[in-house]
mmCIF file of C-alpha atoms in Angstrom:
data_model
loop_
_atom_site.group_PDB
_atom_site.id
_atom_site.type_symbol
_atom_site.label_atom_id
_atom_site.label_comp_id
_atom_site.label_asym_id
_atom_site.label_seq_id
_atom_site.Cartn_x
_atom_site.Cartn_y
_atom_site.Cartn_z
ATOM 1 C CA MET B 140 32.142 0.817 10.237
ATOM 2 C CA GLU B 141 29.862 2.095 12.989
ATOM 3 C CA LYS B 142 27.312 -0.489 14.076
ATOM 4 C CA ASN B 143 23.810 0.163 12.694
ATOM 5 C CA ALA B 144 25.204 2.666 10.179
ATOM 6 C CA VAL B 145 23.663 2.549 6.700
ATOM 7 C CA ILE B 146 25.487 -0.079 4.621
ATOM 8 C CA ILE B 147 23.277 -0.106 1.486
ATOM 9 C CA ASP B 148 21.325 2.827 0.100
ATOM 10 C CA LEU B 149 19.150 2.535 -3.001
ATOM 11 C CA LYS B 150 18.229 5.946 -4.388
ATOM 12 C CA ASN B 151 15.546 6.486 -7.043
ATOM 13 C CA ILE B 152 15.974 3.010 -8.547
ATOM 14 C CA SER B 153 13.855 2.287 -11.622
ATOM 15 C CA VAL B 154 13.911 -0.774 -13.903
ATOM 16 C CA SER B 155 11.799 -1.840 -16.871
ATOM 17 C CA PHE B 156 11.769 -5.101 -18.817
ATOM 18 C CA ASP B 157 10.444 -4.965 -22.387
ATOM 19 C CA GLY B 158 8.929 -1.564 -21.660
ATOM 20 C CA GLN B 159 7.102 -2.770 -18.559
ATOM 21 C CA PRO B 160 8.086 -1.019 -15.286
ATOM 22 C CA VAL B 161 9.312 -3.512 -12.674
ATOM 23 C CA LEU B 162 10.682 -1.051 -10.112
ATOM 24 C CA LYS B 163 9.344 2.503 -9.898
ATOM 25 C CA ASN B 164 11.646 4.986 -8.210
ATOM 26 C CA ILE B 165 12.549 2.781 -5.228
ATOM 27 C CA ASN B 166 14.238 4.436 -2.237
ATOM 28 C CA LEU B 167 15.483 2.136 0.507
ATOM 29 C CA TYR B 168 18.343 2.109 2.989
ATOM 30 C CA ILE B 169 19.557 -0.919 4.965
ATOM 31 C CA ARG B 170 21.609 -0.768 8.150
ATOM 32 C CA ASP B 171 24.700 -2.805 8.981
ATOM 33 C CA GLY B 172 23.814 -5.984 10.900
ATOM 34 C CA GLU B 173 20.099 -5.775 10.059
ATOM 35 C CA PHE B 174 17.874 -8.685 8.961
ATOM 36 C CA VAL B 175 15.728 -7.108 6.245
ATOM 37 C CA THR B 176 13.014 -8.994 4.368
ATOM 38 C CA LEU B 177 11.655 -7.940 0.982
ATOM 39 C CA LEU B 178 8.102 -9.254 1.043
ATOM 40 C CA GLY B 179 5.464 -9.315 -1.645
ATOM 41 C CA PRO B 180 3.633 -11.388 -4.258
ATOM 42 C CA SER B 181 5.249 -12.810 -7.366
ATOM 43 C CA GLY B 182 6.192 -10.091 -9.833
ATOM 44 C CA CYS B 183 6.240 -7.258 -7.278
ATOM 45 C CA GLY B 184 9.930 -6.422 -7.819
ATOM 46 C CA LYS B 185 11.560 -8.006 -4.781
ATOM 47 C CA THR B 186 13.904 -10.357 -6.667
ATOM 48 C CA THR B 187 14.854 -7.574 -9.070
ATOM 49 C CA THR B 188 15.772 -5.396 -6.082
ATOM 50 C CA LEU B 189 17.980 -8.180 -4.756
ATOM 51 C CA ARG B 190 19.663 -8.668 -8.140
ATOM 52 C CA ILE B 191 20.436 -4.938 -8.352
ATOM 53 C CA ILE B 192 22.137 -5.051 -4.951
ATOM 54 C CA ALA B 193 24.054 -8.170 -6.016
ATOM 55 C CA GLY B 194 25.201 -6.617 -9.290
ATOM 56 C CA PHE B 195 23.387 -9.129 -11.525
ATOM 57 C CA GLN B 196 21.040 -6.431 -12.836
ATOM 58 C CA ALA B 197 21.775 -2.805 -13.647
ATOM 59 C CA PRO B 198 19.084 -0.224 -12.879
ATOM 60 C CA ASP B 199 17.807 1.956 -15.720
ATOM 61 C CA SER B 200 18.181 4.947 -13.389
ATOM 62 C CA GLY B 201 19.137 5.633 -9.792
ATOM 63 C CA GLU B 202 22.130 4.931 -7.581
ATOM 64 C CA VAL B 203 23.247 1.844 -5.660
ATOM 65 C CA ILE B 204 25.386 3.037 -2.752
ATOM 66 C CA PHE B 205 27.509 0.729 -0.572
ATOM 67 C CA GLU B 206 29.076 2.291 2.539
ATOM 68 C CA GLY B 207 28.747 5.742 1.023
ATOM 69 C CA LYS B 208 30.209 4.872 -2.389
ATOM 70 C CA VAL B 209 28.214 4.533 -5.620
ATOM 71 C CA ILE B 210 28.754 1.002 -6.981
ATOM 72 C CA ASN B 211 26.725 1.177 -10.203
ATOM 73 C CA GLY B 212 28.806 -0.656 -12.767
ATOM 74 C CA VAL B 213 30.860 -2.593 -10.192
ATOM 75 C CA PRO B 214 30.601 -6.275 -11.269
ATOM 76 C CA ALA B 215 28.983 -8.809 -8.937
ATOM 77 C CA HIS B 216 32.233 -10.605 -8.065
ATOM 78 C CA LYS B 217 33.791 -7.356 -6.837
ATOM 79 C CA ARG B 218 30.930 -6.472 -4.471
ATOM 80 C CA GLN B 219 31.115 -7.421 -0.790
ATOM 81 C CA VAL B 220 27.906 -9.419 -1.055
ATOM 82 C CA ASN B 221 27.064 -13.065 -1.682
ATOM 83 C CA THR B 222 23.810 -14.639 -2.814
ATOM 84 C CA ILE B 223 21.955 -17.847 -1.954
ATOM 85 C CA PHE B 224 19.231 -18.847 -4.410
ATOM 86 C CA GLN B 225 16.283 -21.215 -4.018
ATOM 87 C CA ARG B 226 18.185 -23.618 -6.261
ATOM 88 C CA TYR B 227 21.406 -23.949 -4.351
ATOM 89 C CA ALA B 228 23.706 -24.332 -7.405
ATOM 90 C CA LEU B 229 26.030 -26.719 -5.559
ATOM 91 C CA PHE B 230 28.664 -28.646 -7.489
ATOM 92 C CA PRO B 231 27.448 -32.286 -7.654
ATOM 93 C CA ASN B 232 30.934 -33.573 -8.557
ATOM 94 C CA ARG B 233 32.482 -32.013 -5.429
ATOM 95 C CA ASN B 234 32.084 -33.205 -1.853
ATOM 96 C CA VAL B 235 30.836 -30.972 0.951
ATOM 97 C CA PHE B 236 34.305 -29.701 1.875
ATOM 98 C CA ASP B 237 35.175 -28.761 -1.689
ATOM 99 C CA ASN B 238 31.839 -26.989 -2.213
ATOM 100 C CA VAL B 239 32.347 -24.823 0.843
ATOM 101 C CA ALA B 240 35.996 -24.220 -0.060
ATOM 102 C CA PHE B 241 35.268 -23.130 -3.643
ATOM 103 C CA GLY B 242 35.145 -19.367 -3.080
ATOM 104 C CA LEU B 243 38.208 -19.478 -0.845
ATOM 105 C CA GLU B 244 40.166 -21.399 -3.486
ATOM 106 C CA GLN B 245 39.226 -18.769 -6.059
ATOM 107 C CA LYS B 246 40.862 -16.204 -3.781
ATOM 108 C CA LYS B 247 43.994 -18.412 -3.703
ATOM 109 C CA LEU B 248 44.118 -18.465 0.097
ATOM 110 C CA PRO B 249 46.591 -20.783 1.897
ATOM 111 C CA LYS B 250 45.341 -24.370 2.277
ATOM 112 C CA ALA B 251 45.585 -24.225 6.075
ATOM 113 C CA GLU B 252 43.404 -21.116 6.168
ATOM 114 C CA ILE B 253 40.890 -22.692 3.787
ATOM 115 C CA ARG B 254 40.621 -25.827 5.942
ATOM 116 C CA LYS B 255 40.191 -23.783 9.129
ATOM 117 C CA THR B 256 37.469 -21.617 7.569
ATOM 118 C CA VAL B 257 35.591 -24.563 6.059
ATOM 119 C CA GLU B 258 35.600 -26.377 9.399
ATOM 120 C CA GLU B 259 34.305 -23.249 11.146
ATOM 121 C CA MET B 260 31.502 -22.784 8.600
ATOM 122 C CA LEU B 261 30.400 -26.433 8.734
ATOM 123 C CA ALA B 262 30.296 -26.258 12.524
ATOM 124 C CA LEU B 263 28.220 -23.072 12.250
ATOM 125 C CA VAL B 264 25.577 -24.831 10.124
ATOM 126 C CA ASN B 265 25.686 -28.071 12.156
ATOM 127 C CA LEU B 266 27.389 -30.153 9.456
ATOM 128 C CA LYS B 267 30.587 -31.006 11.303
ATOM 129 C CA GLY B 268 31.822 -34.410 10.104
ATOM 130 C CA PHE B 269 30.121 -34.092 6.701
ATOM 131 C CA GLU B 270 33.268 -32.908 4.901
ATOM 132 C CA LYS B 271 33.637 -35.987 2.662
ATOM 133 C CA ARG B 272 29.962 -36.581 1.950
ATOM 134 C CA ARG B 273 28.800 -36.294 -1.653
ATOM 135 C CA ILE B 274 26.207 -33.617 -2.418
ATOM 136 C CA SER B 275 23.856 -36.186 -3.956
ATOM 137 C CA SER B 276 23.727 -38.079 -0.629
ATOM 138 C CA LEU B 277 22.442 -35.071 1.317
ATOM 139 C CA SER B 278 18.854 -34.144 2.121
ATOM 140 C CA GLY B 279 17.388 -30.868 0.887
ATOM 141 C CA GLY B 280 17.927 -29.262 4.273
ATOM 142 C CA GLN B 281 21.555 -30.416 4.408
ATOM 143 C CA GLN B 282 22.195 -29.094 0.902
ATOM 144 C CA GLN B 283 20.743 -25.769 1.970
ATOM 145 C CA ARG B 284 23.157 -25.669 4.912
ATOM 146 C CA VAL B 285 26.082 -26.361 2.569
ATOM 147 C CA ALA B 286 24.961 -23.434 0.391
ATOM 148 C CA ILE B 287 24.832 -21.178 3.468
ATOM 149 C CA ALA B 288 28.280 -22.325 4.605
ATOM 150 C CA ARG B 289 29.747 -21.720 1.133
ATOM 151 C CA ALA B 290 28.230 -18.233 0.946
ATOM 152 C CA LEU B 291 29.457 -17.269 4.419
ATOM 153 C CA ALA B 292 32.941 -18.745 4.012
ATOM 154 C CA VAL B 293 34.155 -15.774 1.938
ATOM 155 C CA LYS B 294 33.033 -13.418 4.735
ATOM 156 C CA PRO B 295 30.615 -11.185 2.783
ATOM 157 C CA ARG B 296 29.484 -7.937 4.384
ATOM 158 C CA VAL B 297 25.953 -8.655 3.145
ATOM 159 C CA LEU B 298 24.255 -11.991 2.476
ATOM 160 C CA LEU B 299 21.407 -11.959 -0.060
ATOM 161 C CA LEU B 300 18.888 -14.806 0.182
ATOM 162 C CA ASP B 301 16.355 -15.315 -2.627
ATOM 163 C CA GLU B 302 13.577 -17.657 -1.400
ATOM 164 C CA PRO B 303 16.249 -20.013 0.023
ATOM 165 C CA LEU B 304 13.739 -22.183 1.916
ATOM 166 C CA GLY B 305 11.214 -22.555 -0.892
ATOM 167 C CA ALA B 306 12.208 -26.129 -1.792
ATOM 168 C CA LEU B 307 11.944 -27.461 1.770
ATOM 169 C CA ASP B 308 8.966 -29.129 3.426
ATOM 170 C CA LEU B 309 7.012 -27.137 6.023
ATOM 171 C CA LYS B 310 8.609 -28.503 9.211
ATOM 172 C CA LEU B 311 12.157 -28.246 7.866
ATOM 173 C CA ARG B 312 11.373 -24.785 6.553
ATOM 174 C CA LYS B 313 10.319 -23.628 10.027
ATOM 175 C CA ASP B 314 13.420 -25.195 11.604
ATOM 176 C CA MET B 315 15.662 -23.436 9.084
ATOM 177 C CA GLN B 316 13.931 -20.089 9.715
ATOM 178 C CA VAL B 317 15.078 -20.298 13.335
ATOM 179 C CA GLU B 318 18.544 -21.471 12.336
ATOM 180 C CA LEU B 319 19.051 -18.702 9.765
ATOM 181 C CA LYS B 320 18.043 -16.048 12.275
ATOM 182 C CA ASN B 321 20.420 -17.527 14.869
ATOM 183 C CA ILE B 322 23.290 -17.589 12.357
ATOM 184 C CA GLN B 323 22.632 -13.968 11.386
ATOM 185 C CA GLN B 324 22.610 -12.868 15.018
ATOM 186 C CA ARG B 325 25.803 -14.797 15.839
ATOM 187 C CA LEU B 326 27.716 -13.399 12.866
ATOM 188 C CA GLY B 327 26.218 -9.908 13.068
ATOM 189 C CA ILE B 328 26.234 -9.431 9.286
ATOM 190 C CA THR B 329 23.477 -7.942 7.152
ATOM 191 C CA PHE B 330 20.942 -10.388 5.706
ATOM 192 C CA ILE B 331 18.576 -9.284 2.918
ATOM 193 C CA TYR B 332 15.921 -11.947 2.471
ATOM 194 C CA VAL B 333 13.331 -12.314 -0.294
ATOM 195 C CA THR B 334 10.094 -14.177 0.341
ATOM 196 C CA HIS B 335 6.364 -14.131 -0.408
ATOM 197 C CA ASP B 336 5.697 -15.955 2.891
ATOM 198 C CA GLN B 337 4.199 -13.546 5.439
ATOM 199 C CA GLU B 338 4.782 -15.816 8.445
ATOM 200 C CA GLU B 339 8.421 -16.254 7.450
ATOM 201 C CA ALA B 340 8.880 -12.494 7.224
ATOM 202 C CA LEU B 341 7.160 -11.802 10.543
ATOM 203 C CA SER B 342 9.156 -14.430 12.458
ATOM 204 C CA MET B 343 12.650 -13.662 11.119
ATOM 205 C CA SER B 344 12.960 -9.976 10.300
ATOM 206 C CA ASP B 345 14.151 -6.851 12.057
ATOM 207 C CA THR B 346 12.623 -4.830 9.212
ATOM 208 C CA ILE B 347 10.067 -5.785 6.548
ATOM 209 C CA VAL B 348 9.801 -3.992 3.205
ATOM 210 C CA VAL B 349 6.414 -4.721 1.609
ATOM 211 C CA LEU B 350 6.384 -4.323 -2.173
ATOM 212 C CA ASP B 351 3.672 -4.495 -4.780
ATOM 213 C CA ASN B 352 3.554 -3.438 -8.410
ATOM 214 C CA GLY B 353 7.174 -2.235 -8.328
ATOM 215 C CA GLU B 354 6.619 0.164 -5.431
ATOM 216 C CA ILE B 355 7.329 0.065 -1.705
ATOM 217 C CA GLN B 356 4.008 -0.007 0.142
ATOM 218 C CA GLN B 357 5.358 0.050 3.699
ATOM 219 C CA ILE B 358 8.603 -0.312 5.666
ATOM 220 C CA GLY B 359 8.571 -1.193 9.352
ATOM 221 C CA THR B 360 9.134 -3.718 12.099
ATOM 222 C CA PRO B 361 7.041 -6.909 11.966
ATOM 223 C CA THR B 362 4.865 -5.532 14.785
ATOM 224 C CA ASP B 363 4.308 -2.220 12.995
ATOM 225 C CA ILE B 364 3.514 -3.882 9.671
ATOM 226 C CA TYR B 365 0.999 -6.249 11.261
ATOM 227 C CA ASN B 366 -0.660 -3.900 13.720
ATOM 228 C CA GLU B 367 -0.557 -0.677 11.692
ATOM 229 C CA PRO B 368 -0.821 -1.466 7.975
ATOM 230 C CA LYS B 369 -0.628 1.605 5.732
ATOM 231 C CA ASN B 370 -3.175 0.498 3.147
ATOM 232 C CA ALA B 371 -5.585 -2.269 2.188
ATOM 233 C CA PHE B 372 -2.926 -4.199 0.251
ATOM 234 C CA VAL B 373 -0.607 -4.467 3.259
ATOM 235 C CA ALA B 374 -3.489 -5.316 5.584
ATOM 236 C CA ASP B 375 -4.688 -8.082 3.277
ATOM 237 C CA PHE B 376 -1.235 -9.458 2.410
ATOM 238 C CA ILE B 377 0.057 -9.647 6.003
ATOM 239 C CA GLY B 378 -2.240 -12.124 7.711
ATOM 240 C CA GLU B 379 -6.012 -12.244 7.597
ATOM 241 C CA SER B 380 -7.970 -8.994 7.737
ATOM 242 C CA ASN B 381 -11.542 -7.768 7.679
ATOM 243 C CA ILE B 382 -11.380 -4.550 5.623
ATOM 244 C CA LEU B 383 -14.457 -2.333 5.572
ATOM 245 C CA ASP B 384 -15.504 1.000 4.114
ATOM 246 C CA GLY B 385 -15.781 3.551 6.887
ATOM 247 C CA ILE B 386 -16.225 7.238 7.633
ATOM 248 C CA MET B 387 -13.963 9.042 10.096
ATOM 249 C CA HIS B 388 -16.375 11.559 11.553
ATOM 250 C CA GLU B 389 -13.879 13.063 13.996
ATOM 251 C CA ASP B 390 -10.829 12.068 16.032
ATOM 252 C CA PHE B 391 -11.393 8.715 17.787
ATOM 253 C CA SER B 392 -14.803 8.136 16.146
ATOM 254 C CA VAL B 393 -15.299 5.974 13.037
ATOM 255 C CA GLU B 394 -18.440 4.639 11.395
ATOM 256 C CA PHE B 395 -18.831 1.300 9.599
ATOM 257 C CA HIS B 396 -21.808 -1.011 9.121
ATOM 258 C CA GLY B 397 -23.912 2.092 9.803
ATOM 259 C CA MET B 398 -22.729 2.313 13.416
ATOM 260 C CA ARG B 399 -20.206 4.526 15.195
ATOM 261 C CA PHE B 400 -17.277 2.978 17.028
ATOM 262 C CA GLN B 401 -14.658 4.438 19.310
ATOM 263 C CA CYS B 402 -11.104 3.999 17.976
ATOM 264 C CA VAL B 403 -7.626 5.290 18.784
ATOM 265 C CA ASP B 404 -6.943 6.994 15.450
ATOM 266 C CA LYS B 405 -6.911 10.712 14.776
ATOM 267 C CA GLY B 406 -5.725 13.307 12.273
ATOM 268 C CA PHE B 407 -8.234 12.580 9.512
ATOM 269 C CA GLY B 408 -10.517 15.138 7.893
ATOM 270 C CA LYS B 409 -14.040 15.553 9.199
ATOM 271 C CA ASP B 410 -16.312 12.853 7.689
ATOM 272 C CA GLU B 411 -13.385 11.554 5.604
ATOM 273 C CA PRO B 412 -14.006 8.205 3.828
ATOM 274 C CA VAL B 413 -11.518 5.624 5.150
ATOM 275 C CA ASP B 414 -10.669 1.922 5.130
ATOM 276 C CA VAL B 415 -11.141 0.145 8.456
ATOM 277 C CA VAL B 416 -9.165 -2.982 9.390
ATOM 278 C CA VAL B 417 -10.113 -5.425 12.132
ATOM 279 C CA ARG B 418 -7.988 -8.551 12.544
ATOM 280 C CA PRO B 419 -9.975 -11.828 12.974
ATOM 281 C CA GLU B 420 -8.295 -12.608 16.307
ATOM 282 C CA ASP B 421 -9.285 -9.201 17.716
ATOM 283 C CA VAL B 422 -13.035 -9.849 17.539
ATOM 284 C CA ASP B 423 -14.881 -11.216 20.590
ATOM 285 C CA ILE B 424 -18.003 -13.322 20.118
ATOM 286 C CA VAL B 425 -20.776 -12.414 22.580
ATOM 287 C CA PRO B 426 -24.520 -13.106 22.850
ATOM 288 C CA PRO B 427 -26.406 -11.297 20.033
ATOM 289 C CA GLU B 428 -28.089 -8.826 22.384
ATOM 290 C CA GLU B 429 -24.686 -7.779 23.785
ATOM 291 C CA GLY B 430 -22.938 -7.335 20.428
ATOM 292 C CA MET B 431 -21.943 -4.070 18.782
ATOM 293 C CA LEU B 432 -22.727 -5.967 15.567
ATOM 294 C CA ARG B 433 -24.931 -9.000 14.958
ATOM 295 C CA GLY B 434 -24.649 -11.645 12.278
ATOM 296 C CA VAL B 435 -25.222 -15.263 11.293
ATOM 297 C CA VAL B 436 -22.486 -17.922 11.162
ATOM 298 C CA THR B 437 -22.127 -19.301 7.617
ATOM 299 C CA SER B 438 -18.954 -21.418 7.955
ATOM 300 C CA VAL B 439 -16.867 -23.000 10.739
ATOM 301 C CA THR B 440 -13.402 -24.512 10.257
ATOM 302 C CA PHE B 441 -11.409 -26.129 13.073
ATOM 303 C CA LYS B 442 -7.751 -25.029 12.840
ATOM 304 C CA GLY B 443 -6.304 -26.919 15.813
ATOM 305 C CA VAL B 444 -5.756 -24.094 18.303
ATOM 306 C CA HIS B 445 -8.817 -22.083 17.230
ATOM 307 C CA TYR B 446 -11.946 -22.062 15.080
ATOM 308 C CA GLU B 447 -12.131 -19.922 11.954
ATOM 309 C CA ILE B 448 -15.682 -18.654 11.731
ATOM 310 C CA ILE B 449 -17.262 -16.746 8.835
ATOM 311 C CA VAL B 450 -20.067 -14.447 9.926
ATOM 312 C CA ASP B 451 -22.527 -12.696 7.590
ATOM 313 C CA ILE B 452 -23.313 -9.156 8.735
ATOM 314 C CA ASP B 453 -25.591 -7.301 6.324
ATOM 315 C CA GLY B 454 -24.093 -9.226 3.390
ATOM 316 C CA PHE B 455 -20.477 -8.581 4.436
ATOM 317 C CA LYS B 456 -18.634 -11.761 5.429
ATOM 318 C CA TRP B 457 -16.401 -11.304 8.487
ATOM 319 C CA MET B 458 -13.728 -13.772 9.569
ATOM 320 C CA VAL B 459 -13.431 -14.376 13.316
ATOM 321 C CA GLN B 460 -10.770 -16.539 14.948
ATOM 322 C CA THR B 461 -11.830 -17.834 18.353
ATOM 323 C CA THR B 462 -11.263 -20.733 20.742
ATOM 324 C CA GLY B 463 -15.011 -20.901 21.382
ATOM 325 C CA TYR B 464 -17.341 -22.897 19.107
ATOM 326 C CA SER B 465 -20.328 -21.542 17.211
ATOM 327 C CA ALA B 466 -22.423 -23.635 14.837
ATOM 328 C CA VAL B 467 -23.434 -22.769 11.287
ATOM 329 C CA GLY B 468 -26.740 -20.901 11.445
ATOM 330 C CA ASP B 469 -26.149 -19.465 14.913
ATOM 331 C CA GLU B 470 -26.860 -15.780 15.409
ATOM 332 C CA ILE B 471 -23.968 -14.192 17.306
ATOM 333 C CA GLY B 472 -22.824 -10.780 18.448
ATOM 334 C CA LEU B 473 -19.405 -9.259 17.795
ATOM 335 C CA SER B 474 -17.601 -6.968 20.226
ATOM 336 C CA ILE B 475 -14.518 -4.935 19.212
ATOM 337 C CA LYS B 476 -12.317 -2.855 21.525
ATOM 338 C CA PRO B 477 -11.256 0.657 20.350
ATOM 339 C CA ASP B 478 -7.564 -0.263 20.069
ATOM 340 C CA GLU B 479 -8.399 -3.254 17.844
ATOM 341 C CA ILE B 480 -9.806 -0.975 15.114
ATOM 342 C CA GLN B 481 -7.204 0.281 12.648
ATOM 343 C CA VAL B 482 -8.186 3.209 10.411
ATOM 344 C CA MET B 483 -6.330 3.765 7.105
ATOM 345 C CA LYS B 484 -6.550 6.402 4.407
ATOM 346 C CA LYS B 485 -8.190 5.409 1.148
ATOM 347 C CA SER B 486 -5.712 4.239 -1.511
ATOM 348 C CA ALA B 487 -5.546 2.679 -4.962
ATOM 349 C CA TYR B 488 -6.184 -0.651 -3.191
ATOM 350 C CA SER B 489 -9.440 0.421 -1.553
ATOM 351 C CA GLY B 490 -12.309 -1.822 -2.582
ATOM 352 C CA LEU B 491 -10.019 -4.551 -3.915
ATOM 353 C CA TYR B 492 -9.895 -6.438 -0.630
ATOM 354 C CA GLY B 493 -12.429 -6.780 2.121
ATOM 355 C CA ASP B 494 -14.743 -9.573 3.106
ATOM 356 C CA TYR B 495 -14.570 -13.367 2.951
ATOM 357 C CA SER B 496 -17.428 -14.061 0.547
ATOM 358 C CA SER B 497 -15.190 -16.124 -1.745
ATOM 359 C CA PHE B 498 -12.835 -17.397 0.963
ATOM 360 C CA SER B 499 -11.777 -21.020 0.941
ATOM 361 C CA GLU B 500 -8.482 -22.769 1.552
ATOM 362 C CA GLU B 501 -8.698 -24.353 -1.900
ATOM 363 C CA PHE B 502 -8.998 -20.890 -3.481
ATOM 364 C CA ASP B 503 -6.047 -19.685 -1.394
ATOM 365 C CA GLU B 504 -3.880 -22.554 -2.654
ATOM 366 C CA LEU B 505 -4.847 -21.949 -6.280
ATOM 367 C CA SER B 506 -3.881 -18.296 -5.981
ATOM 368 C CA ASP B 507 -0.588 -18.988 -4.140
ATOM 369 C CA PRO B 508 2.081 -16.936 -5.962
ATOM 370 C CA ASP B 509 4.719 -19.554 -5.152
ATOM 371 C CA SER B 510 3.240 -22.178 -7.462
ATOM 372 C CA GLU B 511 6.494 -22.640 -9.361
ATOM 373 C CA SER B 512 9.037 -19.851 -9.102
ATOM 374 C CA SER B 513 9.572 -16.654 -7.202
ATOM 375 C CA ASP B 514 11.565 -15.012 -9.964
ATOM 376 C CA ASP B 515 10.194 -11.673 -11.079
ATOM 377 C CA ALA B 516 13.142 -10.900 -13.348
ATOM 378 C CA PRO B 517 14.546 -12.677 -16.374
ATOM 379 C CA ALA B 518 17.100 -15.361 -15.547
ATOM 380 C CA GLU B 519 20.741 -14.698 -16.146
ATOM 381 C CA VAL B 520 22.126 -15.953 -19.409
#
């Protein structure tokens, strides 16, 4: 197969559970050797999409195409894909070697070939010498590596990963992000990765597919998704964002907070209402008399490498990330360069996201969609 050719093509995929739409006419193609991340909140349809590719779930309508051939109806075990779940489903009564060898034994391969492949896979995931260890004696990170080795041992064309790092602590999770990306690059196979973690998606992916409410909101590189969000949902979900109502008076000229700003956007209608995004790290704090905007600091949080400052401007709470310190109650000015202003068309998400009036880390944790499970589809029975 030609490198970078399309390996998976989902055409007009729709799925409903109990009459509720879960995927709404999804169209998505994935190239051979690509690291693609399906990103979105719990219930957005990302796990269902993965299950359809794997063959665990049949779409109500649409086609699943693998290397140019429709594979609707082809059972999971006959597809050239393998899946790693958040719960690794390892066999506790088998040692590491036997867990990794399981799929190869099912194929009735010669013992010498099985041993050679298992040794190669364990070396790949840095578990050489662990062959005889019991699963129960391994750490969470080591068990995750065994699951990766087992999935890769049968040489799938595509590896599907459903929140595989969700059970790991933060430091181990970050280490495994790097390791997974390195493994994918060394093997050159297609990885399709499901997560709700924006940082994980940005750091690992060649392509990010942002989903919400059963629909694809944006597809692009991590840089494109972050710097040029298509709507208020994407802007809010990928990192922190100040999202304001604006008016695009003409090319390169947008109004918000009652003032006109130069920007780099064009192609909007004259005086068209728009959403304006300014990332917190793209705002410079200056003396009040020098600012394009002026406001009062209402909150300051030290984050280690920077301060997170909330600034009240005419009742709208901005977030600013800066290495400089400002105290609560200080009046400050804000300066924004034209290329740091991103203008978006109004959408169904306009008005749902915006300022930081209710922002707090405690609120963020309470609303974390990963509180228990990432599954957005019924479990297999």
